[in-house]
Coordinates of C-alpha atoms in Angstrom, one line a residue:
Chain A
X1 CA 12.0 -24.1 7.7
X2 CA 9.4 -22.7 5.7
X3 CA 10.9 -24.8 2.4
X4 CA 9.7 -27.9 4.1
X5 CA 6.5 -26.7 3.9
X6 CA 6.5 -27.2 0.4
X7 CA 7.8 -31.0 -0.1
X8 CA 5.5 -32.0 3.1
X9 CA 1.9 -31.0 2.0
X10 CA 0.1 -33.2 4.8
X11 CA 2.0 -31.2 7.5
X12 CA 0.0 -29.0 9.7
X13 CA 1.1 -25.6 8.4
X14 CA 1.2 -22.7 10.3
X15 CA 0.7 -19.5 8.1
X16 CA 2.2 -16.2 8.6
X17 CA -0.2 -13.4 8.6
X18 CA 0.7 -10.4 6.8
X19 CA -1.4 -7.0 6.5
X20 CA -1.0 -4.4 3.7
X21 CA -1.5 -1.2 5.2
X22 CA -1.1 3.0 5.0
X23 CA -3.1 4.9 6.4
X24 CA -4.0 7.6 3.2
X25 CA -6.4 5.8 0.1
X26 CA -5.1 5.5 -3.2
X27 CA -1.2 4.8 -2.7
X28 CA -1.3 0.9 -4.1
X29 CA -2.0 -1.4 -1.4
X30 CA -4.7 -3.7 -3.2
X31 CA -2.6 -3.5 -6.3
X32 CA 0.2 -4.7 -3.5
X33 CA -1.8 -7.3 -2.1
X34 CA -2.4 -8.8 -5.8
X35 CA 1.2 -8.7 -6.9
X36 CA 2.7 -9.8 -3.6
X37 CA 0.6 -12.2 -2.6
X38 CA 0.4 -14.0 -6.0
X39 CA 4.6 -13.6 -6.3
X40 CA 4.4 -15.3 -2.9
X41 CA 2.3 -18.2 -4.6
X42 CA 4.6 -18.4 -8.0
X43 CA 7.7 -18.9 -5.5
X44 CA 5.4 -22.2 -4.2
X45 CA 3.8 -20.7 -1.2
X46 CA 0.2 -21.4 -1.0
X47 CA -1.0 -18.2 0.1
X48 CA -4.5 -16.5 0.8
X49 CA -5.2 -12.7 0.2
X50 CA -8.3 -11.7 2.4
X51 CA -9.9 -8.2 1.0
X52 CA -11.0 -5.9 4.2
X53 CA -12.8 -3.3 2.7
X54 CA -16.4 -4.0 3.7
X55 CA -18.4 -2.2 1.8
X56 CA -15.9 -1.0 -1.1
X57 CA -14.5 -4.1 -2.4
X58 CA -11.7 -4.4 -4.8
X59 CA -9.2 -7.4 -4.6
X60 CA -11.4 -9.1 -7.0
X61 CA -11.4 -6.4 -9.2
X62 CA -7.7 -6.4 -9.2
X63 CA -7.6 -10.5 -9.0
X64 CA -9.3 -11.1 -12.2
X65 CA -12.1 -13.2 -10.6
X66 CA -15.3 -10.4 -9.5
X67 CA -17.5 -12.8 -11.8
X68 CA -16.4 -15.7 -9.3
X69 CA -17.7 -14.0 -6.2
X70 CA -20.7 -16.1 -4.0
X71 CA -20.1 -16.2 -0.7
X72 CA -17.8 -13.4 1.0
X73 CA -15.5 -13.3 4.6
X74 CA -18.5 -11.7 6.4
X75 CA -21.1 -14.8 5.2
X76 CA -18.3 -17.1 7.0
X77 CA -18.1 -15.2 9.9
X78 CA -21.9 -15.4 10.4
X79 CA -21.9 -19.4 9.3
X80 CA -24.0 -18.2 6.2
X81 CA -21.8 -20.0 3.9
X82 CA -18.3 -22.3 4.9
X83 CA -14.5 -21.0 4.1
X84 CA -14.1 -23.8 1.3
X85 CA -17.1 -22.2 -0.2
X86 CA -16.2 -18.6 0.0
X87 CA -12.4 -19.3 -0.9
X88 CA -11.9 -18.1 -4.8
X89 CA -8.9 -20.3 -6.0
X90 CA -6.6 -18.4 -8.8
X91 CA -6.8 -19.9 -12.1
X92 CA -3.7 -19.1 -13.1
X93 CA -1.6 -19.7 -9.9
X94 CA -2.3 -23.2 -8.7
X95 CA -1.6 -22.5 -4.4
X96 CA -3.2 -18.5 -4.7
X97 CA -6.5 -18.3 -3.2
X98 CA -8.4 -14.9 -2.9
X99 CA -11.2 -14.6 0.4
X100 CA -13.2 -11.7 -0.9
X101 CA -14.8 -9.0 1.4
X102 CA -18.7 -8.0 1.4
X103 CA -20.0 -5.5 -0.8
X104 CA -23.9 -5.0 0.9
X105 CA -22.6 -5.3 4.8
X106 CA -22.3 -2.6 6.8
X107 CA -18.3 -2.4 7.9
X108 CA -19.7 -2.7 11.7
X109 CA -20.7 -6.6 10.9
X110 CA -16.7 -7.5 10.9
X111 CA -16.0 -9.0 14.0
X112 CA -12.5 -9.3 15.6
X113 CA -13.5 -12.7 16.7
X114 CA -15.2 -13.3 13.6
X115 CA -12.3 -12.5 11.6
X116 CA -9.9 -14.2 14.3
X117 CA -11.5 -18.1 13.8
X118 CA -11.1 -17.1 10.4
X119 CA -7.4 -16.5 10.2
X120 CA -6.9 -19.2 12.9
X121 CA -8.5 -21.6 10.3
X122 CA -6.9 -20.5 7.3
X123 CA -3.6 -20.5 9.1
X124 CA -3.8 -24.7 9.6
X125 CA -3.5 -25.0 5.8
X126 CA -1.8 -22.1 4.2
X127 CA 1.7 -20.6 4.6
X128 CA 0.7 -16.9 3.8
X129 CA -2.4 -14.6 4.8
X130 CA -2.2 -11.6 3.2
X131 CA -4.8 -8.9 4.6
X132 CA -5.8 -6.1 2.1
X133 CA -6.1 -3.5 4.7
X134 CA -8.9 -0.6 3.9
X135 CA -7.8 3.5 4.0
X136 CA -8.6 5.1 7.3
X137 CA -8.1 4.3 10.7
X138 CA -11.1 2.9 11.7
X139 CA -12.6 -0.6 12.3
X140 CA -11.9 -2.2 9.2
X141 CA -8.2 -1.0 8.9
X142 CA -7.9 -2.1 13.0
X143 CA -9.1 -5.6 12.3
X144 CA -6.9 -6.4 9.0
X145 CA -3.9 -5.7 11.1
X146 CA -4.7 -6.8 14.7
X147 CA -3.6 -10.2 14.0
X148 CA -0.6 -9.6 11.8
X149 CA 2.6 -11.1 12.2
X150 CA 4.2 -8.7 9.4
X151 CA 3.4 -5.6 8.0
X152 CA 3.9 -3.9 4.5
X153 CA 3.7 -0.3 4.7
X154 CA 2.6 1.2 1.8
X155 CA 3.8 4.7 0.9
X156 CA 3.8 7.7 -1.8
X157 CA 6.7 9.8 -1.8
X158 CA 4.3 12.4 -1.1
X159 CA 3.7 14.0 2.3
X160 CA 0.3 13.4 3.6
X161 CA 1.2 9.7 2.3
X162 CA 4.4 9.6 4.5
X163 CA 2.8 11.4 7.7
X164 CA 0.1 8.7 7.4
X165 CA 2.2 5.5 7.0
X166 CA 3.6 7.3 10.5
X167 CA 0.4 6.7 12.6
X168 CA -0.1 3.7 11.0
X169 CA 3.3 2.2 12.1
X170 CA 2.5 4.1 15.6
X171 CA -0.8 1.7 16.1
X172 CA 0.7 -1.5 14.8
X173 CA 3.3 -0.9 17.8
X174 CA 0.0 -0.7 20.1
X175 CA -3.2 -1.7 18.7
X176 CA -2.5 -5.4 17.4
X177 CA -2.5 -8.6 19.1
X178 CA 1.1 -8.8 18.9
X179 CA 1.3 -5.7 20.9
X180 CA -1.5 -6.2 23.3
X181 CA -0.1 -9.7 24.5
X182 CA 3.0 -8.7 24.6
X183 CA 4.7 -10.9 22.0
X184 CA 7.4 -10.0 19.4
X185 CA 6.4 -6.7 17.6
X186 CA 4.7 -6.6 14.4
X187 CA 7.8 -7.1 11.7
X188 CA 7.2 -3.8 9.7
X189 CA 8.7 -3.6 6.0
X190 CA 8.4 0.0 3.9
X191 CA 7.2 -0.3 0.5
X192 CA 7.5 3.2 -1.5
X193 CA 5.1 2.9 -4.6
X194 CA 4.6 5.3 -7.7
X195 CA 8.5 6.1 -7.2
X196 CA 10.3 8.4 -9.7
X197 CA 13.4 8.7 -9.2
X198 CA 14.1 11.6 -12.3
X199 CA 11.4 13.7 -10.3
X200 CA 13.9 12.4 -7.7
X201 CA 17.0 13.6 -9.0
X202 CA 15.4 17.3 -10.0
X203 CA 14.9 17.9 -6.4
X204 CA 11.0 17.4 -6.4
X205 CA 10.0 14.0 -5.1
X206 CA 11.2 12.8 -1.6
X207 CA 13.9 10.0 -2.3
X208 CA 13.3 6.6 -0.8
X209 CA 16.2 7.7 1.0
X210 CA 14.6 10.5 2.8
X211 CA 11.5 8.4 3.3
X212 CA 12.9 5.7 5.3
X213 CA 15.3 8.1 7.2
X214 CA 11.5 9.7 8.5
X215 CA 9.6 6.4 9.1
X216 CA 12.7 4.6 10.2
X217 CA 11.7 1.2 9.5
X218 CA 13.4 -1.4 7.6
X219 CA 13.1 -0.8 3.9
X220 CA 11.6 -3.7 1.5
X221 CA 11.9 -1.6 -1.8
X222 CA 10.3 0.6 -4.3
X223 CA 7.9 -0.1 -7.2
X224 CA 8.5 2.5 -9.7
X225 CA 5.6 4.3 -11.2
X226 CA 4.8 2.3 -14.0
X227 CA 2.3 2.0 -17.1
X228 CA 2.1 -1.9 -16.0
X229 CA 0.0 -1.2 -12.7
X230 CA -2.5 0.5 -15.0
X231 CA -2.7 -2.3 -17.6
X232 CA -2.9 -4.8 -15.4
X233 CA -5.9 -3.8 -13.3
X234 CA -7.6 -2.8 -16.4
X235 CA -7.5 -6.8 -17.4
X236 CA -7.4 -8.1 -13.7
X237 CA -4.5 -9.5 -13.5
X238 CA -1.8 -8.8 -10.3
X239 CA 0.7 -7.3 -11.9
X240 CA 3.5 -10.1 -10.7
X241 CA 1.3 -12.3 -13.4
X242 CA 1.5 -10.0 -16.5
X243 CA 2.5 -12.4 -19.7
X244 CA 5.4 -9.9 -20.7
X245 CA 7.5 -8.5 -18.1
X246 CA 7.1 -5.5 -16.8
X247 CA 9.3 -3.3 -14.4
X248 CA 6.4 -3.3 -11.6
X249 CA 6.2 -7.3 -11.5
X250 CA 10.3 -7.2 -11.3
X251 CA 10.1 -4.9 -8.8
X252 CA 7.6 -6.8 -6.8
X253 CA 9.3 -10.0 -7.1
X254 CA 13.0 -8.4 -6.2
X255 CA 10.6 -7.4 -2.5
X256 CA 9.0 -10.9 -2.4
X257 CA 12.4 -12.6 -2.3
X258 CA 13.6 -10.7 -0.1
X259 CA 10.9 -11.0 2.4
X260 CA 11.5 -14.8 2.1
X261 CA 15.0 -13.6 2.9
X262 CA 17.1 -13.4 -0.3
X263 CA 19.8 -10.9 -1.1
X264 CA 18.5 -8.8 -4.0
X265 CA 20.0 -5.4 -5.5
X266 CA 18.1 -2.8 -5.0
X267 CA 16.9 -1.7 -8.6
X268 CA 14.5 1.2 -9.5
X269 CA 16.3 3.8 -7.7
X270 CA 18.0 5.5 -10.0
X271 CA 16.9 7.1 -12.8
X272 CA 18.4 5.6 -16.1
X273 CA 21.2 7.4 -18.0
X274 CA 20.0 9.6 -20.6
X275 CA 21.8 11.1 -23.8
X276 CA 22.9 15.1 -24.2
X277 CA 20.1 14.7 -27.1
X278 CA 17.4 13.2 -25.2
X279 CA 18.3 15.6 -22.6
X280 CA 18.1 19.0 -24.8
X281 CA 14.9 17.6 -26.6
X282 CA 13.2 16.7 -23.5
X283 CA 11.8 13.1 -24.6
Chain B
X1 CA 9.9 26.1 -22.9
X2 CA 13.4 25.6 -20.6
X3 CA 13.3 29.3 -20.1
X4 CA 10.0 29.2 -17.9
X5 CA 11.1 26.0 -16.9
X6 CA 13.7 27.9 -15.2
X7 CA 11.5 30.6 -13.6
X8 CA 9.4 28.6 -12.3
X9 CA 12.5 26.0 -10.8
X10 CA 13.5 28.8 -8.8
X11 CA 10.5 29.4 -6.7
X12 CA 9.9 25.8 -6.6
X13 CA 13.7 24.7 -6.0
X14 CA 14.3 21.7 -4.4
X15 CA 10.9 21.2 -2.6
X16 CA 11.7 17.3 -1.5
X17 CA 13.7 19.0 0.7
X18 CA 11.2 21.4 2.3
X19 CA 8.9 18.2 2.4
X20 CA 11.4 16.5 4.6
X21 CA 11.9 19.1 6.8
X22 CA 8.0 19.6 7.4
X23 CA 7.4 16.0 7.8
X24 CA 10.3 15.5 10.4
X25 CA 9.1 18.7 12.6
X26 CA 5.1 17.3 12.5
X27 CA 5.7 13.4 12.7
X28 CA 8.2 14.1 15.7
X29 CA 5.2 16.5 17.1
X30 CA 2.8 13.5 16.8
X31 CA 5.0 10.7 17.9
X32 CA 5.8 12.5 21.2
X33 CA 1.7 13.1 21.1
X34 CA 0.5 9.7 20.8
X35 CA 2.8 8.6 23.4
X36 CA 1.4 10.8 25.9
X37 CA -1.2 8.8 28.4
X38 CA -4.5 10.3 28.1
X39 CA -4.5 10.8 31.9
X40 CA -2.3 13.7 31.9
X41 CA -4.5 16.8 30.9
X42 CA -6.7 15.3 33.9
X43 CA -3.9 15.0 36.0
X44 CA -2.7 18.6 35.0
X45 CA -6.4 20.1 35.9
X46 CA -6.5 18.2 39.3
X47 CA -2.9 19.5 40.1
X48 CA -4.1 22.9 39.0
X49 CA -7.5 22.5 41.6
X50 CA -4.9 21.8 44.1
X51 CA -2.5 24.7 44.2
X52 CA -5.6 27.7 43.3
X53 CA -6.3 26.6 47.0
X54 CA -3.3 28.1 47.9
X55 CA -1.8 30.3 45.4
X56 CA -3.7 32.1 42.6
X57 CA -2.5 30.4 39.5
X58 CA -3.4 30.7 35.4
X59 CA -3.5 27.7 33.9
X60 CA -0.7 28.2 31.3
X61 CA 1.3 29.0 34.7
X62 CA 1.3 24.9 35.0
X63 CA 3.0 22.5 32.9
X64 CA 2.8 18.7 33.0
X65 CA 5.1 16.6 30.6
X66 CA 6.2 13.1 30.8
X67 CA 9.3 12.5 29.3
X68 CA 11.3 9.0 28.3
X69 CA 14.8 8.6 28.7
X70 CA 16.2 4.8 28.3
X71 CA 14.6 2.7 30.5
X72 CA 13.3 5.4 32.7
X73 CA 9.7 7.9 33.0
X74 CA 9.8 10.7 34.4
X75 CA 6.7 13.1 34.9
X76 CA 7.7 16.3 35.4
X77 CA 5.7 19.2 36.9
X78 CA 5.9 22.8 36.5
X79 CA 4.7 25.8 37.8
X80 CA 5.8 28.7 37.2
X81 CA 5.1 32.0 39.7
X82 CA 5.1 35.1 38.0
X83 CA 5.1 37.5 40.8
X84 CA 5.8 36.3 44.2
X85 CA 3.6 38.6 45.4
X86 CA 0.7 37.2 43.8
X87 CA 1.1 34.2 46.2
X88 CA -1.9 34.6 49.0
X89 CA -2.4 33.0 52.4
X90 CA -4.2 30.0 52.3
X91 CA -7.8 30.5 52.6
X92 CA -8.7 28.8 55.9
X93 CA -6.3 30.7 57.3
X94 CA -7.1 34.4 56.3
X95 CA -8.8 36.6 59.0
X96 CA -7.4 34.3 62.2
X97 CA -5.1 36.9 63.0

C-alpha cells in the first residue's frame, strides 16, 4: 500500500506520524530522528522530521542545515511565516525535509492545535512525520507525541534510562490522541542505543534481552555504541548518510526496514569473536 | 592490571543483573501507581470520616486498593480492628440509656 505512494506522486497521501521519544536527555533520540528519518527518505519515502525542543534546538545541528534556518514551526503556528517557507529541504536526500523548532520562544507558545493543523497539513503530502520529541515530561514532550501513530522508544541500557522509557510508554497508552479517542493504540517500537554487547557479556550492561523483557514492547533493534554517531554530528550529517559505512548507519537502516516491514537479522548483539592474544593483551 | 581487575569484579559481579532486578521491583511499583485513579486517597479519607462516627479508627487501620483482574475492577476496602473493644457506641446514641 504504501509502495504506491511512491509511483503515484499526485495522490493525496496520507502520512504516518511517528514520535521519537524517552523520557531521560542524552540517550540519542535527535541523532535517531536524523538517521531514521533520512533512511526513511533513501528507501523513497518523502518524509518530514519536525524538531520539538522549543527553546533548545538541535535537529538542525544534527541535519547539517542550522545556516538554512528562517522561519521555524512556532512562526507557522502563529501565521508569521507559511510551512513552504519554514520547510528546510535536505540537500543531499531529494524527498527529506527538516521543520525546525524555535530557538527565542518560550516552550508555552506551542500549541496542540497549533501543532495539530500543522501535522494535518504536512500529512496531505508526505508519507512520514517524524517528531523529535524533547527530554522531560512536560509540554513539549506531550505535544510531539499526542498525535503519533508510532512511537520509537529510545533507551540506554542503563537504569534511570530504562525506568524512564517506562513512564513514557505508560502516557503514550493515555495521554495521546490515539488514546484519548479511543482509536488503535500508539504502535510502540524499542530502540536500545549506545549498546555494548562485550560490557554485555562481562555481566555489566543490561542485555537488550533484559531490556525488552522489563518494558515489554516489541523490539525494533539496537544501535551499537559507535565512533560514527560522534563523527557524524560533528560534520552534520545523520548518520544513515555518512559517505563510508559505518556500523550505526547499518544498524539504523536493518530498523528502518523493518519498520517498513522487512525481515532483517538482528545484528549488533553479540560481541565479535576475539583471539586468546587479543584476549590476554586486552586490545 | 588483571589482578585488580579481579578484585574489583568480585564486588561488582554481575551488576546487569542487580539492575534488572531493581528495575522490575520499581517499574512494577509505578505501573500499579499510575494506574491508580486519583480519586481514591479521597475516597479513602471520606470512608475513613464515615466509620470514626462509629468506631475509633487510625488511618493506617483502613486500606483502599483497586485491583484488575481480566476484564473485571474490583475496589476493595479494608479495615482492620485491632481490639474489639476499642469499638464504641455510636455517638447519638451514648447517654440514652
Amino acid at each position: 500500500m504504501i509502495e504506491q505512494n511512491l509511483t503515484e506522486e499526485s495522490e493525496q497521501k496520507s502520512a504516518r506520524v511517528i514520535v521519537v521519544t524517552s523520557g531521560k536527555g542524552g540517550v540519542g533520540k535527535t541523532t535517531t530522528s536524523a538517521a531514521f528519518a533520512a533512511g526513511l527518505a533513501v528507501r523513497g519515502y518523502k518524509t518530514v522530521v519536525i524538531d520539538f525542543d522549543v527553546g533548545l534546538r538541535n535537529l538542525d545541528l544534527i541535519m547539517g542545515c542550522e545556516r538554512r534556518v528562517v522561519y521555524d514551526l512556532l512562526n507557522v503556528i502563529h501565521g508569521e511565516g507559511s510551512l513552504n517557507q519554514a520547510l528546510i529541504k535536505d540537500k543531499r536526500v531529494s524527498n527529506l525535509f527538516i521543520l525546525p523548532a524555535s530557538q527565542t520562544r518560550d516552550k508555552d507558545a506551542l500549541s496542540m492545535d497549533g501543532v495539530g493543523e500543522v501535522i494535518a497539513t504536512l500529512q496531505q503530502s508526505f508519507d512520514f512525520i517524524v517528531c523529535d520529541s524533547p527530554a522531560g515530561i512536560e509540554k513539549g514532550a506531550m505535544t510531539a507525541m499526542y498525535f503519533a501513530d508510532e512511537a520509537l522508544v529510545v533507551t540506554n541500557p542503563e537504569i534511570s534510562s530504562v525506568r524512564d522509557s517506562d513512564r513514557i510508554i505508560g502516557m503514550l497508552a493515555s495521554k495521546t490522541r490515539r488514546a484519548e479517542q479511543d482509536l488503535e493504540p500508539v504502535k510502540e517500537h524499542l530502540v536500545i542505543t549506545r549498546y555494548d554487547p562485550l560490557r554485555v557479556d562481562k555481566g555489566d550492561m543490561l542485555s537488550a534481552d533484559d531490556i525488552h523483557e522489563i518494558l515489554a514492547i516489541p523490539f525494533l533493534g539496537v544501535v551499537p555504541e559507535s565512533k560514527w554517531v560522534l563523527a557524524a554530528s560533528n560534520s552534520g550529517i545523520p548518520v544513515t548518510l555518512t559517505e563510508e559505512e559505518s556500523d550505526a548507519g547499518e544498524a539504523y537502516f536493518d530498523m528502518v526496514d523493518r519498520f517498513l516491514g522487512q525481515e532483517r537479522p538482528f545484528r549488533f548483539l553479540d560481541a565479535p569473536r576475539r583471539s586468546i592474544f587479543s584476549r590476554l593483551f586486552r586490545t | 592490571m588483571k589482578f585488580f581487575d579481579f578484585l574489583f569484579r568480585s564486588r561488582l559481579s554481575d551488576s546487569a543483573s542487580v539492575a534488572k532486578e531493581r528495575l522490575q521491583i520499581i517499574v512494577s511499583h509505578e505501573r500499579r501507581r499510575a494506574s491508580t485513579p486519583d480519586f481514591l486517597p479521597r475516597l479513602q479519607q471520606d470512608i475513613l470520616e464515615v466509620v470514626r462516627k462509629y468506631i475509633q479508627i487510625d488511618e493506617d487501620q483502613i486500606r483502599l486498593s483497586l485491583d484488575r483482574k481480566d476484564d473485571c475492577e474490583v475496589l476493595e476496602l479494608n479495615i482492620s480492628l485491632a481490639d474489639p473493644g476499642a469499638a464504641m457506641q455510636a455517638p447519638g446514641r451514648t447517654g440514652l440509656e
